[in-house]
Coordinates of C-alpha atoms in Angstrom, one line a residue:
M227 CA 147.5 57.7 9.3
P228 CA 150.2 55.2 8.4
M229 CA 148.1 52.2 7.8
Q230 CA 146.0 54.4 5.5
A231 CA 148.7 55.7 3.8
L232 CA 150.2 52.1 3.4
R233 CA 147.1 50.9 1.8
R234 CA 146.9 54.0 -0.6
A235 CA 150.6 53.4 -1.7
I236 CA 150.0 49.7 -2.3
S237 CA 146.8 50.3 -4.2
N238 CA 148.2 53.2 -6.5
H239 CA 151.5 51.8 -7.1
P240 CA 151.4 48.0 -7.1
G241 CA 154.3 47.6 -9.5
R242 CA 156.8 49.1 -7.1
F243 CA 155.9 46.6 -4.2
V244 CA 156.0 43.7 -6.5
L245 CA 159.5 44.8 -7.8
G246 CA 160.4 45.7 -4.2
W247 CA 159.7 42.1 -3.0
L248 CA 161.1 40.2 -6.1
M249 CA 164.6 42.1 -5.6
V250 CA 164.7 41.3 -1.8
A251 CA 163.8 37.6 -2.8
V252 CA 166.6 37.4 -5.3
A253 CA 169.1 39.2 -3.1
V254 CA 168.4 36.8 -0.1
V255 CA 168.6 33.5 -2.0
S256 CA 171.8 34.8 -3.7
L257 CA 173.5 36.0 -0.6
A258 CA 172.3 33.5 2.2
P259 CA 173.7 30.5 3.4
D260 CA 172.1 27.0 2.7
L261 CA 169.6 26.9 5.5
T262 CA 169.4 22.8 4.8
R263 CA 173.0 22.4 5.6
L264 CA 172.8 24.6 8.6
A265 CA 169.8 22.8 10.0
A266 CA 171.6 19.5 9.5
E267 CA 173.9 20.6 12.4
G268 CA 171.2 21.5 14.6
Q269 CA 170.3 17.6 14.6
A270 CA 173.2 17.0 17.0
R271 CA 172.2 19.7 19.5
L272 CA 168.7 18.6 20.4
V273 CA 169.6 17.6 23.8
P274 CA 170.0 20.5 26.5
D275 CA 173.4 21.4 27.7
D276 CA 172.4 20.4 31.3
A277 CA 171.2 16.9 30.4
E278 CA 173.2 14.1 32.0
S279 CA 174.1 12.7 28.6
A280 CA 175.5 16.1 27.4
Q281 CA 177.4 16.5 30.9
A282 CA 178.9 13.2 30.4
R283 CA 180.1 13.8 26.8
A284 CA 181.5 16.8 27.8
A285 CA 183.1 15.3 30.7
I286 CA 184.7 12.5 28.6
R287 CA 186.0 15.2 26.1
E288 CA 187.7 17.0 28.9
V289 CA 189.3 14.0 30.6
W290 CA 190.4 12.0 27.8
P291 CA 191.0 14.5 24.7
D292 CA 192.8 12.2 23.0
Q293 CA 190.6 9.3 23.2
W294 CA 187.3 11.4 22.6
Y295 CA 185.4 11.4 19.5
Q296 CA 182.1 12.6 18.6
S297 CA 181.0 10.2 15.7
A298 CA 182.5 7.5 13.8
A299 CA 182.6 5.8 10.4
V300 CA 182.9 1.9 10.5
L301 CA 184.2 -0.2 7.3
L302 CA 182.9 -3.3 7.4
L303 CA 185.2 -6.3 5.7
H304 CA 183.0 -9.5 5.4
R305 CA 183.4 -12.8 4.3
P306 CA 180.7 -15.3 5.1
G307 CA 182.8 -18.4 5.1
G308 CA 185.5 -16.8 7.2
L309 CA 188.3 -14.2 6.3
T310 CA 191.5 -14.9 4.5
E311 CA 195.2 -14.1 4.9
A312 CA 194.5 -12.0 2.0
D313 CA 191.6 -10.3 3.5
L314 CA 193.6 -9.6 6.6
A315 CA 196.5 -8.2 4.6
F316 CA 194.1 -6.1 2.8
T317 CA 192.6 -4.7 5.9
A318 CA 196.2 -3.7 7.0
K319 CA 196.9 -2.1 3.4
L320 CA 193.7 0.1 3.8
E321 CA 194.3 1.2 7.2
N322 CA 197.9 2.2 6.4
T323 CA 196.9 4.2 3.1
V324 CA 194.4 6.3 5.2
S325 CA 196.7 6.5 8.1
E326 CA 199.7 8.0 6.0
S327 CA 197.4 10.1 3.5
P328 CA 198.8 13.7 3.5
N329 CA 195.3 14.8 2.3
R330 CA 193.4 13.6 5.4
P331 CA 190.4 15.9 6.6
A332 CA 190.5 17.6 9.6
P333 CA 187.5 15.8 11.3
L334 CA 189.3 12.4 10.9
I335 CA 191.3 11.9 14.4
R336 CA 192.8 8.4 13.9
V337 CA 192.3 4.8 12.3
V338 CA 191.6 2.1 14.5
G339 CA 192.3 -1.5 12.8
P340 CA 194.6 -4.5 13.0
T341 CA 197.9 -2.6 13.8
A342 CA 196.3 -1.5 17.0
P343 CA 197.1 -3.1 20.6
T344 CA 196.1 -6.7 20.5
E345 CA 193.6 -6.0 23.1
V346 CA 191.8 -3.5 20.9
A347 CA 192.5 -5.4 17.7
D348 CA 191.0 -8.4 19.2
R349 CA 187.6 -6.6 19.7
L350 CA 187.5 -5.6 15.8
L351 CA 187.6 -9.2 14.7
S352 CA 184.3 -11.1 15.2
R353 CA 184.7 -14.9 17.0
D354 CA 183.8 -16.4 13.9
R355 CA 186.6 -14.6 11.9
S356 CA 184.2 -13.6 9.4
L357 CA 183.9 -10.0 9.9
Q358 CA 186.6 -7.3 10.4
L359 CA 186.0 -3.6 11.4
L360 CA 188.2 -0.6 10.5
L361 CA 187.2 2.2 12.7
F362 CA 187.6 5.9 11.7
P363 CA 186.7 8.2 14.7
L364 CA 185.7 11.8 13.9
S365 CA 185.6 15.0 15.9
T366 CA 182.4 16.6 14.3
S367 CA 178.8 15.8 14.9
F368 CA 177.5 12.8 12.8
V369 CA 175.1 15.1 10.7
A370 CA 177.5 17.9 10.2
P371 CA 178.4 18.9 6.6
A372 CA 182.1 18.6 7.5
N373 CA 181.4 14.9 8.8
Q374 CA 179.6 14.0 5.3
E375 CA 182.6 15.4 3.4
A376 CA 185.1 13.2 5.8
V377 CA 183.0 10.3 5.2
A378 CA 182.9 10.9 1.2
W379 CA 186.7 11.3 1.4
L380 CA 187.4 7.8 3.4
Q381 CA 185.0 6.0 0.7
A382 CA 187.1 7.6 -2.1
Q383 CA 190.2 6.1 -0.5
V384 CA 188.7 2.6 -0.9
V385 CA 187.8 2.9 -4.5
P386 CA 191.1 2.6 -6.2
L387 CA 192.4 -0.6 -4.1
T388 CA 190.9 -3.8 -5.4
P389 CA 189.8 -6.1 -2.4
P390 CA 190.2 -9.6 -2.6
Q391 CA 187.4 -11.9 -4.7
G392 CA 184.5 -12.5 -2.6
L393 CA 185.4 -9.9 0.3
E394 CA 182.3 -7.6 0.9
L395 CA 182.8 -4.0 1.8
T396 CA 180.2 -2.2 3.7
W397 CA 180.1 1.4 5.4
S398 CA 178.4 2.1 8.5
G399 CA 178.7 4.1 12.0
D400 CA 176.7 6.9 13.0
A401 CA 178.6 9.4 10.9
V402 CA 177.5 7.4 7.6
I403 CA 174.0 7.0 9.1
G404 CA 173.8 10.7 9.6
R405 CA 175.0 11.2 6.0
A406 CA 172.2 8.8 4.9
Y407 CA 169.9 10.4 7.3
M408 CA 170.3 13.7 5.8
H409 CA 169.8 12.8 2.2
D410 CA 166.7 11.1 3.3
V411 CA 165.7 14.4 4.9
Q412 CA 166.6 16.5 1.8
V413 CA 164.6 14.1 -0.6
S414 CA 161.5 14.1 1.9
L415 CA 161.6 18.0 1.8
D416 CA 162.1 18.0 -1.9
R417 CA 158.9 15.8 -2.4
A418 CA 156.8 17.5 0.0
A419 CA 157.6 20.7 -1.5
L420 CA 156.6 19.5 -4.9
A421 CA 153.7 17.6 -3.6
T422 CA 152.4 20.6 -1.7
L423 CA 152.7 22.8 -4.7
G424 CA 150.8 20.3 -6.9
L425 CA 148.2 19.4 -4.6
L426 CA 147.8 23.4 -3.9
M427 CA 147.6 24.3 -7.8
I428 CA 144.7 21.7 -8.1
V429 CA 142.9 22.9 -5.3
L430 CA 143.5 26.8 -6.4
M431 CA 142.5 25.9 -10.0
I432 CA 139.0 24.5 -8.6
V433 CA 138.4 27.5 -6.3
Y434 CA 139.5 30.2 -8.6
R435 CA 138.8 29.0 -12.0
S436 CA 141.9 30.9 -13.4
P437 CA 145.6 30.1 -13.8
W438 CA 146.6 33.6 -13.6
L439 CA 144.8 34.1 -10.3
A440 CA 145.8 30.9 -8.8
A441 CA 149.5 31.7 -9.2
I442 CA 149.1 34.7 -7.1
P443 CA 149.1 32.7 -4.0
L444 CA 151.9 30.7 -5.3
L445 CA 154.0 33.4 -6.1
T446 CA 153.4 35.3 -2.6
I447 CA 154.0 32.2 -0.4
G448 CA 157.0 31.3 -2.6
T449 CA 158.5 34.8 -2.0
G450 CA 157.8 34.8 1.6
L451 CA 159.6 31.1 2.2
L452 CA 162.5 32.0 0.1
I453 CA 163.2 35.1 2.2
S454 CA 162.3 33.4 5.3
R455 CA 164.7 30.6 4.4
G456 CA 167.5 33.2 4.0
V457 CA 166.9 35.2 7.1
L458 CA 166.7 31.9 9.1
A459 CA 170.1 31.1 7.6
W460 CA 171.8 34.3 8.5
M461 CA 170.2 34.1 12.2
S462 CA 171.5 30.4 12.6
Q463 CA 174.9 31.7 11.9
A464 CA 174.5 34.2 14.6
G465 CA 173.6 31.6 17.1
W466 CA 169.9 31.4 16.5
E467 CA 168.8 27.4 17.0
I468 CA 167.8 25.8 13.8
S469 CA 166.2 21.9 14.0
P470 CA 166.2 20.0 10.9
L471 CA 162.2 20.2 11.2
V472 CA 162.3 23.8 10.3
E473 CA 162.2 23.5 6.5
L474 CA 159.4 20.9 6.9
F475 CA 157.0 23.2 8.9
L476 CA 157.8 26.1 7.1
I477 CA 156.6 24.4 3.9
V478 CA 153.5 23.4 5.6
I479 CA 152.4 26.1 7.8
L480 CA 153.4 29.0 5.0
F481 CA 151.4 27.5 2.5
G482 CA 148.5 26.4 4.5
C483 CA 148.1 29.5 6.3
G484 CA 149.1 31.6 3.3
T485 CA 146.7 30.2 0.9
D486 CA 143.9 31.0 3.2
F487 CA 144.9 34.6 3.5
C488 CA 145.5 35.0 -0.1
L489 CA 142.1 33.3 -0.8
F490 CA 140.2 35.8 1.9
L491 CA 141.7 39.0 0.1
S492 CA 141.1 37.6 -3.5
W493 CA 137.4 36.9 -2.5
R494 CA 136.9 40.5 -0.7
F495 CA 138.7 42.3 -3.7
A496 CA 136.2 40.6 -6.1
E497 CA 133.3 41.7 -4.0
H498 CA 134.4 45.3 -4.0
W499 CA 135.6 45.6 -7.3
P500 CA 133.5 47.8 -9.6
N501 CA 135.5 46.8 -12.7
D502 CA 136.6 50.6 -13.2
D503 CA 138.7 51.5 -10.3
P504 CA 140.8 48.3 -8.8
A505 CA 142.9 50.8 -6.6
A506 CA 139.8 51.8 -4.7
A507 CA 138.5 48.4 -4.2
M508 CA 141.7 47.4 -2.9
R509 CA 141.7 50.1 -0.5
Q510 CA 138.5 48.9 0.7
T511 CA 139.5 45.5 0.8
L512 CA 142.6 45.9 3.0
R513 CA 140.8 48.2 5.3
S514 CA 138.2 45.4 6.1
A515 CA 140.5 42.4 5.6
F516 CA 143.4 43.6 7.9
E517 CA 142.1 42.9 11.1
P518 CA 140.8 39.3 10.7
I519 CA 144.1 38.4 8.5
A520 CA 146.3 40.0 11.2
T521 CA 144.3 38.5 14.2
S522 CA 144.4 34.8 12.5
A523 CA 148.0 34.8 11.6
G524 CA 148.8 36.5 15.3
T525 CA 147.1 33.3 17.0
V526 CA 149.4 30.8 14.9
I527 CA 152.2 33.0 15.5
V528 CA 151.9 33.1 19.2
G529 CA 151.2 29.4 19.6
L530 CA 154.1 28.4 17.5
S531 CA 156.4 30.8 19.6
L532 CA 155.3 29.3 22.8
M533 CA 157.0 26.0 21.6
G534 CA 160.0 27.8 22.2
T535 CA 159.4 27.4 26.1
T536 CA 159.9 23.5 25.9
R537 CA 163.0 21.7 26.9
F538 CA 163.4 19.5 24.0
K539 CA 165.1 21.5 21.5
L540 CA 163.5 19.7 18.6
F541 CA 160.4 21.8 19.5
S542 CA 161.9 24.6 20.9
S543 CA 164.0 25.5 18.1
T544 CA 161.4 24.9 15.4
G545 CA 158.4 26.8 16.5
P546 CA 160.0 30.2 17.0
S547 CA 161.9 29.9 13.7
V548 CA 158.3 28.8 11.9
A549 CA 156.7 32.0 13.7
L550 CA 159.3 34.1 12.2
G551 CA 158.6 32.9 8.6
L552 CA 154.7 33.1 8.9
A553 CA 155.1 36.6 10.1
I554 CA 157.2 37.3 6.9
T555 CA 154.8 35.5 4.6
L556 CA 151.8 37.8 6.5
L557 CA 153.8 40.8 5.5
A558 CA 153.9 39.3 1.9
C559 CA 150.2 38.5 1.8
L560 CA 149.2 42.1 3.0
S561 CA 151.5 43.9 0.3
L562 CA 152.5 41.6 -2.2
T563 CA 149.2 39.6 -2.8
P564 CA 147.2 43.1 -3.1
S565 CA 149.9 44.2 -5.4
L566 CA 149.7 41.3 -7.6
L567 CA 145.8 41.6 -7.4
V568 CA 145.5 45.1 -8.7
I569 CA 148.2 44.4 -11.6
L570 CA 146.0 41.4 -12.7
A571 CA 142.7 43.3 -12.4
R572 CA 144.1 46.0 -14.9
W573 CA 145.7 43.8 -17.1
R574 CA 143.3 40.7 -17.5
P575 CA 140.0 41.6 -15.5
Q576 CA 138.3 38.2 -17.1
A577 CA 140.4 36.3 -14.6
F578 CA 137.8 37.3 -11.9
N579 CA 134.9 36.3 -13.5
W580 CA 134.2 33.2 -11.4
L581 CA 135.0 35.0 -8.2
S582 CA 132.3 37.9 -9.0
R583 CA 129.7 35.5 -10.3
E584 CA 126.4 35.5 -8.9
K585 CA 126.4 33.3 -5.6
S586 CA 124.3 30.0 -5.4
G587 CA 123.7 30.4 -2.0
L588 CA 124.9 27.0 -0.7
W589 CA 126.8 28.2 1.9
D590 CA 124.1 30.5 3.2
R591 CA 121.7 27.9 3.6
V592 CA 124.4 25.7 5.3
A593 CA 125.1 28.6 7.7
R594 CA 121.4 29.1 8.2
T595 CA 120.9 25.5 9.1
V596 CA 123.9 25.1 11.5
M597 CA 122.9 28.3 13.3
S598 CA 119.3 27.3 13.6
R599 CA 120.3 24.0 15.5
P600 CA 123.7 24.8 17.1
G601 CA 123.8 22.1 19.8
R602 CA 123.0 19.3 17.0
A603 CA 125.8 21.0 14.8
W604 CA 128.3 20.9 17.7
L605 CA 127.3 17.3 18.7
A606 CA 127.7 16.3 15.2
T607 CA 131.1 17.7 14.8
L608 CA 132.3 16.2 18.2
G609 CA 131.0 12.9 16.6
L610 CA 133.3 13.3 13.7
M611 CA 136.2 14.3 15.6
I612 CA 136.2 12.0 18.8
P613 CA 136.9 8.9 16.8
L614 CA 140.1 10.6 15.0
A615 CA 141.1 11.9 18.6
F616 CA 140.9 8.4 20.4
L617 CA 143.4 7.1 17.3
G618 CA 145.5 9.9 18.0
T619 CA 146.0 8.9 21.5
R620 CA 146.9 5.2 20.6
T621 CA 149.8 6.3 18.5
H622 CA 153.0 5.9 20.0
F623 CA 156.2 7.9 18.7
V624 CA 159.6 6.4 19.0
Q625 CA 162.7 8.7 18.3
D626 CA 164.5 5.7 16.6
M627 CA 166.6 7.2 13.4
L628 CA 167.3 3.4 12.1
S629 CA 163.4 2.9 12.1
E630 CA 162.8 6.1 10.0
M631 CA 165.2 5.3 7.3
P632 CA 164.3 2.8 4.4
P633 CA 164.9 -0.7 5.6
R634 CA 167.2 -1.5 2.6
T635 CA 169.6 1.4 3.4
P636 CA 173.3 -0.3 3.5
A637 CA 174.2 1.5 6.6
R638 CA 171.4 0.2 8.5
E639 CA 171.9 -3.5 7.2
A640 CA 175.6 -3.1 8.3
I641 CA 174.5 -2.2 12.0
A642 CA 172.5 -5.5 11.8
L643 CA 175.2 -7.3 10.8
I644 CA 177.6 -5.8 13.4
A645 CA 175.1 -6.8 16.0
R646 CA 174.7 -10.2 14.8
K647 CA 178.4 -11.0 14.7
F648 CA 179.6 -9.1 18.0
S649 CA 176.5 -8.3 20.1
P650 CA 173.7 -5.7 19.9
G651 CA 175.5 -3.4 22.1
A652 CA 178.6 -3.4 20.0
A653 CA 176.5 -1.3 17.6
A654 CA 175.4 1.5 20.1
P655 CA 177.1 0.9 23.6
L656 CA 176.0 2.9 26.6
S657 CA 178.7 4.6 28.7
I658 CA 178.1 5.5 32.3
V659 CA 180.8 8.4 33.7
L660 CA 181.6 8.3 37.3
R661 CA 182.5 11.3 39.2
A662 CA 184.1 11.2 42.8
K663 CA 185.8 14.0 45.1
S664 CA 188.8 11.5 45.6
D665 CA 191.1 9.7 43.4
L666 CA 189.3 6.7 41.7
R667 CA 192.8 5.3 40.7
G668 CA 193.4 4.5 44.6
S669 CA 192.4 1.2 46.2
E670 CA 188.9 2.5 47.2
G671 CA 188.2 4.1 44.0
M672 CA 189.1 0.9 41.9
A673 CA 187.0 -1.1 44.5
L674 CA 184.1 1.0 43.9
I675 CA 184.5 0.8 40.0
D676 CA 184.6 -3.0 40.3
D677 CA 181.5 -3.2 42.7
L678 CA 179.8 -1.0 40.2
S679 CA 181.0 -3.3 37.4
R680 CA 180.1 -6.5 38.9
L681 CA 176.6 -5.3 39.7
L682 CA 176.1 -4.1 36.1
N683 CA 177.3 -7.3 34.9
R684 CA 174.4 -9.2 36.9
Q685 CA 171.7 -7.0 34.6
K686 CA 170.4 -9.5 32.0
Q687 CA 169.7 -6.7 29.7
L688 CA 173.7 -6.2 29.0
A689 CA 175.7 -8.2 27.1
E690 CA 179.3 -6.9 28.5
V691 CA 180.5 -4.5 30.7
R692 CA 183.9 -2.8 30.3
S693 CA 185.6 -0.8 32.9
A694 CA 189.0 -0.1 34.4
T695 CA 188.9 -3.3 36.5
Q696 CA 187.5 -5.4 33.6
P697 CA 188.8 -3.5 30.4
L698 CA 187.9 -6.6 28.3
G699 CA 184.7 -7.4 29.7
S700 CA 185.5 -10.4 31.9
T701 CA 185.9 -10.4 35.7
E702 CA 188.7 -13.1 35.8
P703 CA 191.9 -11.3 35.5
L704 CA 191.3 -9.3 38.8
A705 CA 189.5 -12.1 40.5
P706 CA 192.7 -13.3 42.8
A707 CA 193.1 -9.7 43.7
R708 CA 189.7 -9.1 45.1
L709 CA 189.1 -8.9 48.6
A710 CA 186.4 -11.8 48.8
N711 CA 189.2 -13.8 47.0
R712 CA 191.9 -13.1 49.5
L713 CA 189.6 -13.9 52.5
G714 CA 188.7 -16.9 50.7
Q715 CA 192.1 -18.0 50.3
V716 CA 192.9 -17.1 54.1
N717 CA 190.0 -19.1 54.9
D718 CA 191.1 -22.2 52.9
G719 CA 194.6 -22.1 55.0
F720 CA 192.7 -21.9 58.0
V721 CA 190.7 -25.2 56.7
Q722 CA 193.8 -26.9 55.6
M723 CA 195.4 -26.1 58.9
E724 CA 192.3 -27.4 60.7
N725 CA 192.5 -30.4 58.6
G726 CA 196.2 -30.9 59.4
A727 CA 195.6 -30.6 63.2
E728 CA 192.8 -33.2 62.9
T729 CA 195.0 -35.5 61.0
L730 CA 197.8 -35.2 63.6
R731 CA 195.5 -35.9 66.2
E732 CA 193.9 -39.0 64.7
G733 CA 197.8 -39.9 63.9
L734 CA 198.8 -39.8 67.7
I735 CA 195.7 -41.6 68.9
Q736 CA 196.4 -44.5 66.5
G737 CA 200.0 -44.3 67.5
A738 CA 199.1 -44.2 71.3
A739 CA 196.8 -47.2 70.6
K740 CA 199.5 -49.3 69.0
L741 CA 202.0 -48.8 72.0
R742 CA 199.2 -49.3 74.4
T743 CA 198.8 -52.8 72.8
A744 CA 202.4 -53.5 72.5
L745 CA 202.9 -53.1 76.1
Q746 CA 200.3 -55.4 77.0
L747 CA 201.6 -58.0 74.8
R748 CA 205.0 -57.6 76.3
K749 CA 203.6 -57.9 79.8
A750 CA 201.7 -61.0 79.1
T751 CA 204.4 -62.7 76.7
G752 CA 207.7 -61.2 77.9
I753 CA 208.4 -60.2 74.3
D754 CA 209.2 -56.5 73.3
L755 CA 207.3 -55.7 70.2
T756 CA 208.6 -51.9 70.3
A757 CA 212.3 -53.1 70.1
P758 CA 214.0 -52.8 66.6
P759 CA 214.0 -56.0 64.5
A760 CA 217.7 -57.0 65.3
E761 CA 217.6 -56.6 69.0
A762 CA 214.3 -58.7 68.8
G763 CA 216.0 -61.3 67.0
G764 CA 219.2 -61.3 69.1
A765 CA 217.0 -61.8 72.0

């Protein structure tokens, strides 16, 4: 009877179980890697590998390894009245400082600024010459911890340099936004944890009326949470996918479900406890409470695990991880919580006075009322839930990282400035990758690229289209080489030939008319009007 032996061990030796759980928690916290850091990297792997965008990104990296980059930091140098020569010189100095630094971080691929080829450098200066961009392509994901360190290094290079008076320097780009985003995520997690602990403590004090008894669920769930975070961090290093939502869901689900499990055990223990043998009362409590608690937890674990069947990795990498954390917390609730209750009953039995008091019978009356009119109770419950469900169907979720950040975030404001000075697409360009069996550098391939570029150029939603046939976004440089223009030139030649032939014909007609008139005059007067003036005068 393994379960019976386990119940007896927990009841008779509670100190060993408490010590064992605490030792495991301390070891996991001390040795496990940082789950927050690992979960941040999962933010960049939310799209499946077979998605079009992921395949296009892989193709770009394969074909253009020297031009490819995964994220970028952008330094904005802005002067509302227009950049001065001193501003431009400072930009070149900053670019040279970063490029020639011997301590450049590994993710930094290159620096793109005023010293780049003219065609590229001109694109980094706004048309009104009030905003200059310095681009720092990086080889790591925009939320990767290595990226955050690279951005911090870049920002440190600017600090010793004194910009000209009035020149505004602002950092942006997806790497900087990712850094700010993950900072906001961590702040949100910390606040959620504090709010959860505070509200939960208030509820537990109202229910238990004893701080010692209220501390047991917090200690149990906290232990389960710490161990779950460590186990998931190790699994992540081994290849398990972790999303940034895992920590938030762990806090919500573990504290929500764990509190219910601990509350159920506490009430059942208080009902069975005769004040003289806590161990026997706990064995009886575990015998009656194991099945309902395990069934309740199992239902939630199965539901969370089914999230792993979705294609969107934000959900598929969150559900199973939280299910694992709930399973660990369930073990803590069925072993650590009973052990703590037995120890508390032996050390401070008055803590259970409120739970063991005579019941008022309120909930018994509520139960009898509901069961006597089940149909009305069901309809009343639906009446309360349907309006809330209707509001839920009217809620629209938008996966927009910028909108989730505080409005006054400097990186977010910088993106808006780039959109105003250049174009909205300059802040987040859309790339289209063409694959063909033939060489796209041939005449047919270039014609295909040109046709697609001009087709996209007609779309009103697109501000500019750049491609191999129009690298600067304009269709004019290759206009003379296009077949339509060539045929037009040939047609113009034929028109000119036709106009020339018509002019010659009209000239011949006019000449013939004049000659006919001259012959008629000669015949009538005897004067030859076609002869040269000298001969006419001699005659």
